Each structure stands twice: as C-alpha cells, then as structure tokens.
C-alpha cells in the first residue's frame, strides 16, 4: 500500500510540474507600446477581439463613449455601438469609481474577456480610450493584448505653447493640434495671440515692423491683424473642441512688452524710452486700453475665453531703472487681480527676479511659466508661493530656422535626462508640489522667413510625443530612446489627422496615374517630406496663374501669376524655379521635397534647388569705410551685415485637385522617400 501511494504521489507531482512548466513557457504579453509609456503593466496570455459594443456604466461617460466610437470608426472603419446593461465578451466597458490613487486623470484598463476601463473622472476615462486606440492601431486585426495597466500621470500640466502673433497659424491647424495633443494625453495648449517681429529686419522702423493681434476685436476696431485672425466664434468653438478632447486652451495676451500691435494702433501708449514694443507704464491711457481689451474677452455672461485660466504675459520689460521696475511690478499685480475679478486664474511669464523690487505682486493662486532662471529664479519663486511650469528656454524652445535656440528639439537628450523637475540649472525633487508640470514652445521670431505651418508642425510633432512621455511617465521610462523613436514615428498623429502628409511607407510609390485630367480630384490631399513627384508634360502655352495641383494648404503653378514660371505658393509665400514649361515640347518633370529644400529635375537632371536663402539686414552701423578720405572722387557704399534671416523654400506637395491646364500630363508617380 505504501509503494502504491508513493507512485500516485509521484505521478501527481509530475503532472503539477508539467503544468507549471507550461505556465512558465506560455506567452505573457509584454507591455504594449503607448505614447506616453504606460506606468504599469501586468501581462496575461492571449488577445481580446472587440465585440463592437461599448457598455456605459455611468451616464457621465456617454460623451467619452461617443468620442471613442467616432474615433474608432475614423481609424478602422468599424462601428462601435453604445449600449447599457450586462457585459458580453469583447465589450469595452466604461465605469467611474471614486479612487484617490487615480486622481483626476488616471485610469485602470483591464483587458480580459472584456475591456474594462475604470477612472475617477471622465477625463481619466477619455485618456484610457486614447491608450486603447494606440494599441489597436498597432495590431492589424485591431485585437488588444490581454493584461492590466494602472496609468496615472506624474505631472498635472503637460503642455505646449504656440506663437501665433509673429506667424499666423490657421484655425484648421489649431483644431488638429488640439486633437493631436489629446491623442498623446497632453492637456494644455497656450496660444500666444499677439507679438511682433524684430525692428532691425524692418528697416529699424517701428511703424513698418511686423506686429499682430490675432483676435476679432470690437472694442478697438482696426486692431485685428489683417494678415490672419480668428473670429470670436471660431475661437470659442476651438476652445470647446479642445475641451471635449481633454485639452485646456490658455489664451495669452502679452503685455507690457511684445506689445507693438497695441502701440501701432494707439501710438500714445508706446514707450518713447524703451521702444514702441513696450507699453508706457506711466501713462494712465495704457491701463484704460488694456482693461478694455481684457474685458472684451473675459467679461460678460458668455466670455470669449471660456477656460478657467488666461495668460497675461509680463515678460522681458526693461529693468534699467528702479522706478520702472516698481511700475512693472505694479502692472503685473494689477492684471493678475484684474483677470481674477472676472473669475479667471492668472498665468504669467517669470520675470520677477529680473524685475526685483519692493512692490508686492500677488502670488497665491498664480501660475508662473519659468523660462529663464535669470528672469525668474525658480527656487525663489517657489519660496514666494508661485506654482511653477517648467519651460526652460535652453532645453525646450524651438525657433524655426533662426540659428539660435533649437530648430528641432534634442528629443533624445530630453527623453533620457529631462523631466519638469529640471528647470534650467536647477533640479527639484520629482513631484515637487509647487511644480505643476512642463511645456515646450515654438517662437516664430523671424517673421517673414518663409517658414510654413507645415514646417512648424514638422518640428512640433516629435517634440510633442517626447514631452508627452516625460510629463506623464516622468523619470521611470523603461524603453530605450532608439526603440521609442522608431515606434513613435509609426503611430497616427490622431484619429483623422495627417498634418505631416504621410502617405505609405518610405521607399514606396504611393500614387500613380497614367493620365491626369484638367480639373480632376485625386484621392490624396498632399504628401509630406520626403517625397518625389514625377510626371511627363507635353507643354502647351499656358496663361499666367495656371495651376498644376492644389490642396487646402498649397498650390503648385505650371505658370505662376506674375512671370509664368514653374513654382509654388503656401502660407502667403510664393517661390519660383527659374524655369518655364516650354510650349510644344515634351519633358519629364520631377519635384523633390524635404524639410530643408525643394528641388526641380528636368529629364532626370537637376535644374535648380531651392534651399534656405540667407537674407542680410543692411544697417547704417554696418557700413564699412576702408578707403582713405579724399583719395577717390567716388566711394562705394559697402556693408558688413551682421544680422540675417534664413528664408525657407519648402513645400508639402499638394495633390487634391488638378488645375485647369491645357498641357497633357501623363505618367504621374508620387513616391515617399
């Protein structure tokens, strides 16, 4: 009996060992790639196929469910039906549950027989759906790997600031930008609504220097920029769209510096001592003007600025004299309290170390963008009680094609070394309660340098994905940068958004047509960098202004409106090749484009390359005088220019609509390079 029992025992143990070994060798799903990286992941075996149903357990989540259904259909062409009641296998189940550990934006997502999403707030549940969509788009069948995540952001504020003052940014792009930010759980978009170019690039004349205020304005008719602006209603609609996507828009009206748009409109409020881009802080009319401007957008029952926060500027004013410093501090304090009187929280640029003085400036409840520690020492500002936003210029400032700061951010360095706890040369403890979060910025300093909105976006997108990780996941990223960079580039920008103009994979032909008929519509809007567009043209005499292709963003001319040359136009800039399509001749034309240049090839040979063009500023103080006075009767005027801008001649190639040309266009081939 003892031997028999022992044999059975051995068999049972062997079976257990075999089962254990099977479990050890089973495929446990690794952490899915998501931007930002998931904070936790507990993998399970297998995948879950979605049933096509979203079960809403709380009525507050109906809008989240509707957004998920719309985005899923946009991305995958499949319907998700919103239902109530019992859960079935493959359902997406949305629930709310009070849980302090999840905070305002965290969530859990458990992918088992169903996909169970739980959050403490609607925004947390919405972020979970962004994770679901990102995972689904990386699986051809749309299935989700089984496993569980609890995902909570490290920082409350995860944002981006865009300068619309020096370069008009179309509303269509701002709306897409809000969707892109939402897809990567970036929750704050600061819109810089007024600014001006640098006087030296405009003949040293303040009256000729580019300056713009981008909003429709009734209080001061004529203040609104002529080269691009937003109506009040479209700005309201934009803020609502962003809000529906979990993104807060913080509108910024910058004063008392960067204020040339206001002083060009009302000369008497400009500073005669410090320049017309400075408001005169000692003139009572300055305060009347700014009070009236702010009241138009934050006053009344239905204000234009609908969010809880507004940015009042307050940066880079002269500190040459003590009385000016005190007046600047008084101005800052006045407008903090002024916007608060309308129920708004004030956001300011950090400038109070630069403007150190005796006049008290309100700190409680005020959010400060710390951009340069010489202007505002973050340690001192924290002591004074300001909540801080980390936006250090030496790390996260993009100034396109300017030759200073960054043209493109050093994303690898930021990914490997930065979090919002690093503000310039000061490093705080992670999760310091006085640091709200981090942002990056695009400043379009060189007004008139040919940069397009597409060029701006090409710089913004990789930075946005990187900052999304560093503000949500923080220091504990597990993925090596090279792997992150490779995988993040494969993700969609957002459901239904393709600002980069990505078509197909690099190295592929993405569109071919034997014949392009005049006026026909093609099935692609545009192709972004890098590309080659080739076609054969049997040339006819074309009238000036004849288009080859047009999109919502650009036009390519067979004969430009002025000189009849091959060229293109976008963002109010027209660039021409020194080439006319010969009538009565047949040639093969190729136009290649990168983020640095646009190249023309004729019959396979390079005809011309339009790369960055250096434009010099000729100033009187740069005149060179080397000749001995009186030696010659004629002395030429010679300059040694020190200021220059780098004019950009790039093109995201339009494809949507063919022009009404007479020439025969055949053998169209569009390649992604």
XYZ file of C-alpha atoms in Angstrom:
673
model
C 0.000 0.000 0.000
C 2.807 2.380 0.838
C 4.504 1.798 -2.510
C 1.247 2.310 -4.442
C 0.526 5.554 -2.596
C 4.046 6.788 -3.324
C 3.647 6.044 -7.022
C 0.405 8.027 -7.218
C 2.038 10.872 -5.340
C 4.958 10.932 -7.769
C 2.589 10.980 -10.760
C 0.632 13.878 -9.267
C 3.805 15.834 -8.591
C 4.996 15.196 -12.132
C 1.698 16.475 -13.532
C 1.970 19.625 -11.412
C 5.500 20.184 -12.632
C 4.381 19.826 -16.239
C 1.590 22.360 -15.704
C 3.998 24.759 -14.036
C 6.465 24.381 -16.867
C 3.673 25.073 -19.345
C 2.785 28.246 -17.487
C 6.403 29.328 -17.457
C 6.719 28.853 -21.193
C 3.330 30.442 -22.068
C 3.364 33.753 -23.940
C 2.753 36.510 -21.416
C 2.006 39.742 -23.263
C 4.772 42.337 -22.877
C 3.891 45.943 -22.125
C 2.204 47.461 -25.216
C 3.903 50.450 -26.805
C 1.942 53.609 -25.993
C 2.880 57.298 -26.000
C 3.156 58.224 -23.191
C 4.554 54.960 -21.842
C 2.222 53.052 -19.536
C 3.205 53.454 -15.890
C 2.422 49.821 -15.019
C 1.593 46.639 -16.896
C 0.706 43.153 -15.767
C 0.639 40.940 -18.833
C -1.646 37.952 -19.397
C -1.956 35.387 -22.174
C -3.837 35.884 -25.408
C -5.752 38.669 -27.071
C -9.249 40.115 -26.920
C -11.262 40.774 -30.046
C -13.659 43.681 -29.648
C -17.337 42.797 -29.872
C -18.358 46.119 -31.425
C -20.107 47.296 -28.247
C -19.284 49.979 -25.682
C -21.100 49.395 -22.380
C -21.563 52.624 -20.426
C -21.944 52.060 -16.685
C -22.306 55.742 -15.820
C -24.292 58.308 -17.790
C -21.470 60.837 -17.333
C -19.358 58.715 -19.670
C -21.683 58.923 -22.675
C -19.563 61.648 -24.293
C -16.397 59.574 -23.775
C -18.116 56.564 -25.363
C -19.317 58.665 -28.299
C -15.799 60.024 -28.871
C -14.341 56.517 -28.778
C -16.957 55.242 -31.246
C -16.354 58.130 -33.662
C -12.560 57.832 -33.466
C -12.618 54.037 -33.827
C -14.702 54.329 -36.972
C -12.406 57.045 -38.322
C -9.314 54.926 -37.771
C -10.568 51.413 -38.540
C -13.818 51.854 -40.456
C -15.730 49.763 -37.918
C -18.787 50.683 -35.876
C -18.854 50.547 -32.091
C -22.390 50.650 -30.683
C -23.059 52.308 -27.315
C -25.267 50.189 -25.036
C -26.326 49.774 -21.419
C -26.795 46.602 -19.421
C -24.871 43.379 -18.963
C -21.360 42.877 -20.283
C -20.522 40.374 -23.000
C -17.162 39.092 -24.169
C -15.174 41.658 -26.146
C -17.184 44.642 -24.894
C -15.464 47.879 -23.937
C -16.859 48.716 -20.504
C -16.608 52.287 -19.183
C -17.035 52.865 -15.440
C -16.480 55.628 -12.902
C -15.211 54.812 -9.432
C -14.016 57.113 -6.674
C -10.339 56.359 -6.225
C -7.887 58.922 -4.831
C -4.982 56.919 -6.218
C -6.184 57.614 -9.763
C -6.549 61.357 -9.231
C -8.219 63.482 -11.886
C -6.579 61.853 -14.896
C -5.539 58.307 -14.014
C -7.321 55.127 -15.062
C -7.158 51.372 -14.991
C -7.655 49.256 -18.077
C -8.093 45.520 -17.659
C -8.120 43.598 -20.947
C -9.591 40.193 -20.219
C -12.714 38.608 -21.639
C -13.894 42.229 -21.913
C -12.008 45.540 -21.886
C -12.822 47.132 -18.528
C -11.904 50.797 -18.181
C -12.301 52.439 -14.786
C -11.478 56.028 -13.825
C -12.403 58.552 -11.177
C -13.291 61.207 -13.769
C -14.472 61.499 -17.340
C -11.062 62.833 -18.388
C -9.299 59.800 -16.941
C -11.661 57.521 -18.880
C -11.032 59.552 -22.041
C -7.258 59.128 -21.669
C -7.827 55.382 -21.353
C -9.578 55.365 -24.715
C -6.516 57.052 -26.267
C -4.445 54.157 -24.943
C -6.925 51.666 -26.383
C -6.790 53.301 -29.825
C -2.990 53.455 -29.892
C -2.714 49.774 -29.008
C -5.396 48.802 -31.534
C -3.731 50.660 -34.412
C -0.542 48.647 -33.898
C -2.408 45.345 -34.368
C -3.676 44.661 -37.884
C -6.733 42.839 -36.608
C -7.463 45.530 -34.005
C -7.281 42.984 -31.191
C -5.918 44.015 -27.807
C -3.292 42.032 -25.855
C -4.645 40.804 -22.539
C -3.253 42.411 -19.425
C -3.859 45.192 -16.950
C -2.498 48.701 -16.504
C -2.921 51.375 -13.880
C -1.788 54.572 -15.525
C -1.545 57.855 -13.607
C 0.357 60.974 -14.764
C 3.350 62.264 -12.837
C 2.502 65.908 -13.588
C -0.807 67.743 -13.755
C 0.136 70.116 -16.565
C 1.532 68.707 -19.798
C 1.641 71.320 -22.466
C 2.756 73.283 -25.479
C 2.848 76.981 -26.326
C 2.490 78.197 -29.913
C 3.350 81.697 -31.111
C 0.552 82.835 -33.423
C 1.496 86.504 -33.119
C 4.588 86.613 -35.319
C 3.257 83.995 -37.714
C -0.420 83.422 -38.361
C -1.334 79.820 -37.584
C -4.602 78.831 -39.317
C -7.500 77.764 -37.140
C -7.669 74.471 -39.035
C -4.221 73.644 -37.708
C -5.030 74.700 -34.135
C -8.027 72.380 -34.169
C -5.897 69.498 -35.444
C -3.238 70.367 -32.878
C -5.761 70.005 -30.049
C -6.666 66.529 -31.337
C -3.004 65.528 -31.633
C -2.274 66.714 -28.115
C -5.242 64.745 -26.835
C -4.058 61.578 -28.558
C -0.859 61.818 -26.516
C -2.520 62.936 -23.265
C -1.081 66.458 -23.431
C -3.648 68.589 -21.664
C -2.633 72.263 -22.004
C -2.278 74.450 -25.105
C -1.115 78.029 -24.580
C -1.946 80.247 -27.562
C 0.239 83.366 -27.807
C -2.137 85.786 -29.531
C -0.029 88.902 -30.065
C 3.596 89.736 -30.727
C 5.898 91.467 -33.176
C 8.972 90.873 -35.279
C 12.373 92.397 -34.620
C 12.772 96.008 -35.715
C 16.178 95.507 -37.366
C 14.573 93.304 -40.020
C 12.145 96.076 -40.965
C 14.467 98.970 -41.668
C 14.699 99.895 -37.997
C 11.231 101.449 -38.266
C 8.665 100.527 -35.600
C 5.823 101.564 -37.886
C 6.941 99.080 -40.549
C 7.805 96.247 -38.171
C 5.503 93.230 -38.316
C 3.073 93.168 -35.405
C -0.237 91.368 -34.956
C -3.134 90.817 -32.588
C -4.957 87.756 -33.885
C -8.483 88.072 -32.451
C -11.563 89.809 -33.771
C -11.932 92.983 -31.708
C -14.956 95.245 -31.305
C -13.642 97.494 -28.535
C -10.820 98.717 -30.774
C -11.942 98.474 -34.414
C -8.944 98.040 -36.677
C -6.722 96.377 -34.061
C -7.252 92.887 -35.514
C -4.401 91.726 -37.760
C -5.014 91.989 -41.499
C -2.755 89.055 -42.421
C -4.734 86.446 -40.496
C -7.014 86.383 -37.482
C -9.641 84.369 -35.608
C -13.239 85.404 -35.203
C -14.583 85.277 -31.665
C -16.951 82.462 -32.537
C -14.320 80.269 -34.164
C -12.022 80.807 -31.173
C -14.853 79.801 -28.837
C -15.587 76.740 -30.965
C -11.888 75.833 -30.956
C -11.727 76.010 -27.157
C -14.821 73.821 -26.897
C -13.342 71.257 -29.282
C -10.154 71.187 -27.241
C -12.125 70.865 -24.009
C -14.052 67.898 -25.430
C -10.658 66.306 -26.084
C -9.336 66.897 -22.577
C -7.180 69.876 -23.602
C -7.351 73.244 -21.865
C -6.624 76.254 -24.059
C -4.870 79.083 -22.215
C -5.184 82.246 -24.335
C -2.335 84.716 -23.904
C -2.433 88.474 -24.441
C 1.169 89.561 -23.922
C 1.939 92.912 -22.321
C 3.609 95.253 -21.382
C 6.486 94.165 -23.678
C 5.920 92.396 -27.021
C 3.114 94.935 -27.462
C 3.841 96.667 -30.758
C 0.446 95.643 -32.180
C -1.190 97.777 -29.476
C 1.119 100.791 -29.826
C 0.856 100.817 -33.618
C -2.893 101.090 -33.071
C -2.639 103.681 -30.282
C 0.742 105.419 -30.505
C 0.450 107.407 -27.280
C 0.618 104.274 -25.092
C 4.024 103.255 -26.501
C 7.223 103.851 -24.555
C 9.391 106.576 -26.040
C 12.322 105.490 -23.846
C 12.377 101.711 -24.267
C 10.853 101.284 -27.703
C 7.361 101.091 -29.154
C 7.135 97.367 -28.429
C 6.971 98.421 -24.747
C 3.838 99.953 -23.295
C 4.292 103.215 -21.383
C 3.654 102.090 -17.797
C 3.397 105.668 -16.540
C 0.578 106.617 -18.908
C -2.961 106.108 -17.496
C -4.197 105.536 -21.062
C -2.189 102.295 -21.131
C -4.310 100.844 -18.343
C -7.554 102.057 -19.887
C -6.581 100.377 -23.156
C -5.558 97.046 -21.597
C -8.554 96.987 -19.236
C -10.877 97.448 -22.202
C -9.092 94.762 -24.214
C -9.224 92.147 -21.458
C -12.832 92.958 -20.605
C -13.899 92.213 -24.177
C -12.663 88.618 -23.912
C -13.303 87.691 -20.273
C -16.280 89.882 -19.414
C -19.994 89.181 -19.729
C -22.085 86.052 -19.254
C -20.557 84.263 -22.248
C -16.895 85.277 -22.402
C -14.750 84.584 -25.452
C -12.081 82.968 -23.250
C -14.128 80.134 -21.805
C -11.485 78.325 -19.739
C -10.520 78.864 -16.126
C -7.059 80.283 -16.901
C -5.707 83.156 -19.004
C -2.128 84.283 -19.563
C -1.373 87.981 -19.062
C 2.195 87.986 -20.443
C 4.501 90.192 -18.287
C 7.882 89.329 -19.732
C 11.127 90.975 -20.908
C 10.415 94.563 -19.884
C 13.371 96.841 -19.169
C 14.753 96.824 -15.627
C 17.198 99.688 -16.208
C 15.621 101.962 -13.594
C 14.140 101.269 -10.170
C 11.003 103.333 -10.769
C 10.368 101.362 -13.972
C 10.836 98.048 -12.143
C 8.355 99.092 -9.474
C 5.877 100.209 -12.116
C 6.283 96.891 -13.953
C 5.562 95.007 -10.727
C 2.515 97.216 -10.143
C 1.307 96.496 -13.701
C 1.744 92.735 -13.166
C -0.106 92.801 -9.853
C -2.898 94.916 -11.346
C -3.608 92.489 -14.196
C -3.358 89.391 -12.032
C -6.094 90.864 -9.873
C -7.990 92.264 -12.844
C -8.432 88.905 -14.567
C -9.190 87.297 -11.194
C -12.053 89.768 -10.766
C -13.662 88.045 -13.766
C -13.242 84.605 -12.198
C -10.082 83.631 -14.081
C -6.790 82.279 -12.761
C -3.799 84.302 -13.940
C -0.783 82.773 -15.645
C 2.369 84.900 -16.049
C 5.832 84.662 -17.543
C 8.517 84.501 -14.877
C 10.163 87.931 -14.684
C 10.223 88.893 -11.024
C 13.926 88.215 -10.403
C 14.783 90.419 -13.388
C 12.260 92.913 -12.010
C 13.214 92.541 -8.344
C 11.684 95.312 -6.295
C 9.593 96.381 -3.323
C 6.114 96.475 -4.866
C 4.165 93.369 -3.879
C 2.904 91.105 -6.641
C 0.155 88.626 -5.839
C 1.404 85.052 -5.692
C -1.391 82.938 -4.235
C -3.225 81.057 -6.954
C -0.907 82.393 -9.685
C 0.783 80.059 -12.177
C 4.209 81.104 -13.476
C 5.957 79.902 -16.648
C 9.644 79.666 -15.704
C 11.563 80.039 -18.952
C 14.907 81.589 -17.955
C 16.254 81.469 -14.436
C 17.942 84.841 -14.798
C 14.485 86.357 -15.235
C 12.827 84.310 -12.505
C 14.825 82.138 -10.114
C 12.573 79.084 -9.673
C 13.790 78.413 -6.120
C 12.919 81.964 -5.084
C 9.601 81.921 -6.969
C 8.686 78.676 -5.197
C 9.514 80.346 -1.858
C 7.293 83.264 -2.762
C 4.408 80.846 -3.352
C 4.053 80.693 -7.125
C 3.070 77.428 -8.759
C 5.612 76.737 -11.494
C 5.500 75.487 -15.066
C 8.858 74.194 -16.288
C 9.572 75.618 -19.757
C 13.362 76.188 -19.794
C 14.441 78.007 -22.944
C 17.795 76.224 -23.240
C 16.044 72.849 -23.444
C 12.552 73.252 -24.901
C 12.446 76.391 -27.081
C 12.043 75.908 -30.834
C 12.710 78.934 -33.055
C 12.352 77.652 -36.627
C 15.355 78.216 -38.918
C 16.687 81.051 -36.769
C 20.175 79.772 -35.985
C 19.673 80.020 -32.222
C 17.817 78.001 -29.607
C 16.611 74.843 -31.359
C 15.414 74.311 -34.903
C 14.350 70.847 -33.748
C 14.472 69.891 -30.085
C 17.127 67.447 -28.907
C 14.500 64.811 -28.204
C 16.985 62.119 -27.250
C 18.520 64.305 -24.552
C 15.108 65.290 -23.230
C 13.895 61.685 -23.242
C 16.947 60.437 -21.385
C 17.632 63.324 -18.995
C 14.768 65.790 -18.581
C 11.550 65.946 -16.590
C 9.620 69.046 -15.480
C 11.660 68.886 -12.248
C 14.622 70.223 -14.264
C 14.254 73.978 -14.735
C 17.366 75.413 -16.325
C 20.283 74.856 -13.939
C 18.003 73.937 -11.027
C 16.787 70.413 -10.361
C 13.922 69.889 -7.945
C 12.641 66.698 -6.381
C 10.334 64.753 -8.668
C 6.675 65.511 -7.907
C 7.523 68.718 -6.056
C 4.009 70.004 -5.241
C 4.914 73.517 -6.464
C 5.735 72.282 -9.987
C 2.517 71.883 -11.944
C 4.213 70.379 -14.954
C 6.135 71.112 -18.118
C 5.737 72.649 -21.546
C 7.695 73.312 -24.708
C 7.304 76.236 -27.078
C 7.563 77.372 -30.675
C 8.555 81.006 -31.144
C 8.284 82.354 -34.699
C 10.821 85.115 -34.020
C 11.927 85.638 -37.606
C 8.719 86.956 -39.077
C 8.924 86.750 -42.848
C 11.434 83.883 -43.023
C 9.248 81.688 -45.221
C 8.519 79.014 -42.616
C 5.183 77.334 -43.282
C 2.702 75.934 -40.786
C 3.692 72.512 -42.116
C 7.320 73.310 -41.243
C 6.262 74.343 -37.750
C 4.352 71.089 -37.334
C 7.282 69.020 -38.588
C 9.249 70.430 -35.648
C 6.416 70.214 -33.131
C 5.338 66.605 -33.616
C 8.394 64.650 -32.394
C 8.831 67.131 -29.545
C 5.197 66.741 -28.529
C 5.463 62.965 -28.386
C 8.674 63.204 -26.347
C 7.350 65.770 -23.863
C 4.165 63.719 -23.525
C 6.256 60.846 -22.164
C 8.361 62.992 -19.868
C 5.389 64.820 -18.346
C 3.185 61.720 -17.906
C 5.599 58.867 -17.282
C 8.314 61.048 -15.768
C 11.699 59.670 -14.843
C 10.808 55.990 -14.930
C 10.753 55.377 -18.685
C 11.751 51.794 -19.440
C 12.097 51.862 -23.225
C 15.468 52.813 -24.786
C 15.258 56.014 -26.809
C 16.093 54.382 -30.151
C 13.173 51.973 -29.766
C 10.857 54.749 -28.615
C 11.853 56.961 -31.542
C 11.307 54.196 -34.070
C 7.921 53.146 -32.719
C 6.536 56.609 -32.002
C 7.072 57.544 -35.670
C 4.738 54.707 -36.705
C 1.764 55.962 -34.704
C -1.023 58.103 -36.134
C -0.951 61.789 -35.289
C -4.552 61.480 -34.089
C -7.781 59.968 -35.418
C -8.438 61.550 -38.806
C -5.382 63.843 -38.619
C -2.452 63.757 -41.051
C -0.764 67.155 -40.846
C 2.573 65.570 -41.778
C 1.075 64.421 -45.082
C 2.321 60.864 -44.586
C 1.394 58.578 -47.467
C 2.577 54.981 -47.498
C 5.946 53.759 -46.285
C 9.289 55.352 -47.193
C 10.603 53.805 -50.385
C 7.171 53.123 -51.854
C 5.139 54.511 -54.736
C 2.010 55.883 -53.101
C 0.088 57.179 -56.099
C 0.243 56.530 -59.857
C -1.912 57.789 -62.715
C -1.431 57.190 -66.420
C -3.199 60.471 -67.237
C -4.104 63.469 -65.109
C -7.145 65.273 -66.465
C -7.596 69.002 -66.004
C -9.821 69.783 -63.023
C -9.969 66.227 -61.655
C -9.869 65.386 -57.944
C -7.271 62.914 -56.693
C -7.649 60.651 -53.680
C -4.876 62.271 -51.606
C -4.643 65.738 -50.077
C -0.855 66.126 -50.068
C 2.432 64.345 -49.483
C 4.857 65.494 -46.837
C 8.637 65.274 -46.544
C 10.441 63.349 -48.043
C 8.916 62.833 -51.480
C 9.386 62.863 -55.241
C 6.566 63.777 -57.657
C 7.294 62.894 -61.290
C 5.176 63.459 -64.406
C 5.549 63.819 -68.152
C 4.254 67.031 -69.667
C 3.509 67.741 -73.305
C 3.601 71.508 -72.950
C 1.065 73.967 -74.323
C 1.009 77.736 -73.995
C -0.419 78.275 -70.507
C -1.850 81.520 -69.166
C -0.150 83.023 -66.132
C -1.723 81.626 -62.976
C -2.312 78.141 -64.404
C -2.172 75.588 -61.619
C -0.839 72.048 -61.719
C -2.185 70.888 -58.330
C -3.844 72.456 -55.321
C -4.596 71.344 -51.750
C -6.099 73.114 -48.751
C -2.581 74.266 -47.879
C -0.638 74.920 -51.075
C -0.683 75.312 -54.837
C 1.870 74.329 -57.500
C 1.843 76.503 -60.631
C 2.699 75.396 -64.134
C 2.844 79.136 -64.845
C 2.876 81.450 -61.849
C 0.591 84.519 -61.897
C 3.371 87.068 -62.445
C 6.178 85.575 -64.518
C 4.723 82.390 -65.963
C 7.332 80.200 -64.254
C 7.031 76.815 -62.571
C 6.623 77.494 -58.866
C 4.575 77.086 -55.722
C 2.743 79.063 -53.096
C 1.894 78.365 -49.446
C 1.359 80.443 -46.282
C 1.413 83.669 -48.249
C 4.851 82.974 -49.772
C 5.477 82.320 -53.465
C 8.674 80.606 -54.629
C 9.659 80.165 -58.259
C 12.036 77.973 -60.173
C 13.910 79.750 -62.925
C 12.143 77.553 -65.466
C 9.174 77.885 -67.789
C 7.352 74.867 -69.213
C 8.254 75.005 -72.940
C 5.237 75.026 -75.243
C 5.411 72.364 -77.932
C 7.975 70.258 -76.084
C 7.685 67.065 -74.080
C 9.673 66.674 -70.860
C 9.735 64.652 -67.661
C 9.498 66.854 -64.588
C 10.371 65.762 -61.043
C 9.874 67.869 -57.938
C 11.512 66.566 -54.772
C 10.902 67.961 -51.313
C 12.483 67.675 -47.871
C 12.158 69.742 -44.716
C 15.093 71.839 -45.962
C 14.617 72.326 -49.705
C 12.549 71.851 -52.867
C 14.372 70.551 -55.963
C 13.451 70.608 -59.647
C 14.708 67.970 -62.079
C 14.052 68.102 -65.831
C 14.520 64.866 -67.758
C 16.382 63.406 -64.792
C 18.917 66.239 -64.438
C 18.854 68.674 -61.520
C 17.731 72.049 -62.818
C 17.540 74.022 -59.563
C 17.415 73.536 -55.822
C 15.571 75.997 -53.622
C 17.224 75.655 -50.236
C 17.485 78.093 -47.320
C 18.387 81.525 -48.624
C 20.349 83.918 -46.427
C 18.862 87.405 -46.385
C 21.036 90.090 -44.799
C 19.933 93.191 -42.959
C 21.769 96.276 -44.197
C 22.049 98.691 -41.284
C 23.796 102.050 -41.211
C 26.055 100.932 -38.354
C 27.245 98.020 -40.525
C 28.682 100.272 -43.236
C 32.361 99.622 -43.892
C 34.783 102.512 -44.609
C 38.276 101.344 -45.536
C 39.300 103.966 -48.085
C 41.342 106.985 -47.097
C 39.082 110.004 -47.186
C 39.614 112.124 -50.297
C 41.710 109.523 -52.155
C 38.968 108.822 -54.672
C 36.211 111.011 -56.012
C 33.713 108.131 -55.650
C 33.370 105.947 -52.563
C 31.115 102.872 -52.935
C 28.676 102.049 -50.164
C 29.852 98.776 -48.636
C 28.288 96.842 -45.759
C 29.419 94.098 -43.416
C 25.996 92.773 -42.458
C 25.731 91.107 -39.067
C 22.007 90.348 -38.931
C 20.440 87.788 -41.223
C 17.449 85.539 -41.556
C 17.337 82.227 -43.357
C 14.430 82.261 -45.775
C 12.906 78.791 -46.230
C 11.572 77.457 -49.551
C 9.997 74.152 -48.567
C 6.821 72.553 -49.887
C 4.467 69.866 -48.667
C 3.295 68.885 -52.147
C -0.426 69.411 -52.900
C -2.304 66.629 -54.682
C -6.032 67.038 -54.107
C -7.156 68.980 -57.187
C -5.647 69.262 -60.642
C -5.656 72.686 -62.282
C -7.352 73.733 -65.488
C -4.261 73.334 -67.655
C -4.075 72.849 -71.419
C -0.898 70.749 -71.383
C -1.080 66.949 -71.389
C 0.029 65.462 -68.059
C 0.831 61.748 -68.084
C 2.743 59.133 -66.100
C 2.215 60.745 -62.704
C 4.164 58.941 -59.987
C 4.257 60.052 -56.337
C 6.946 58.420 -54.187
C 7.540 58.536 -50.458
C 11.290 58.675 -49.931
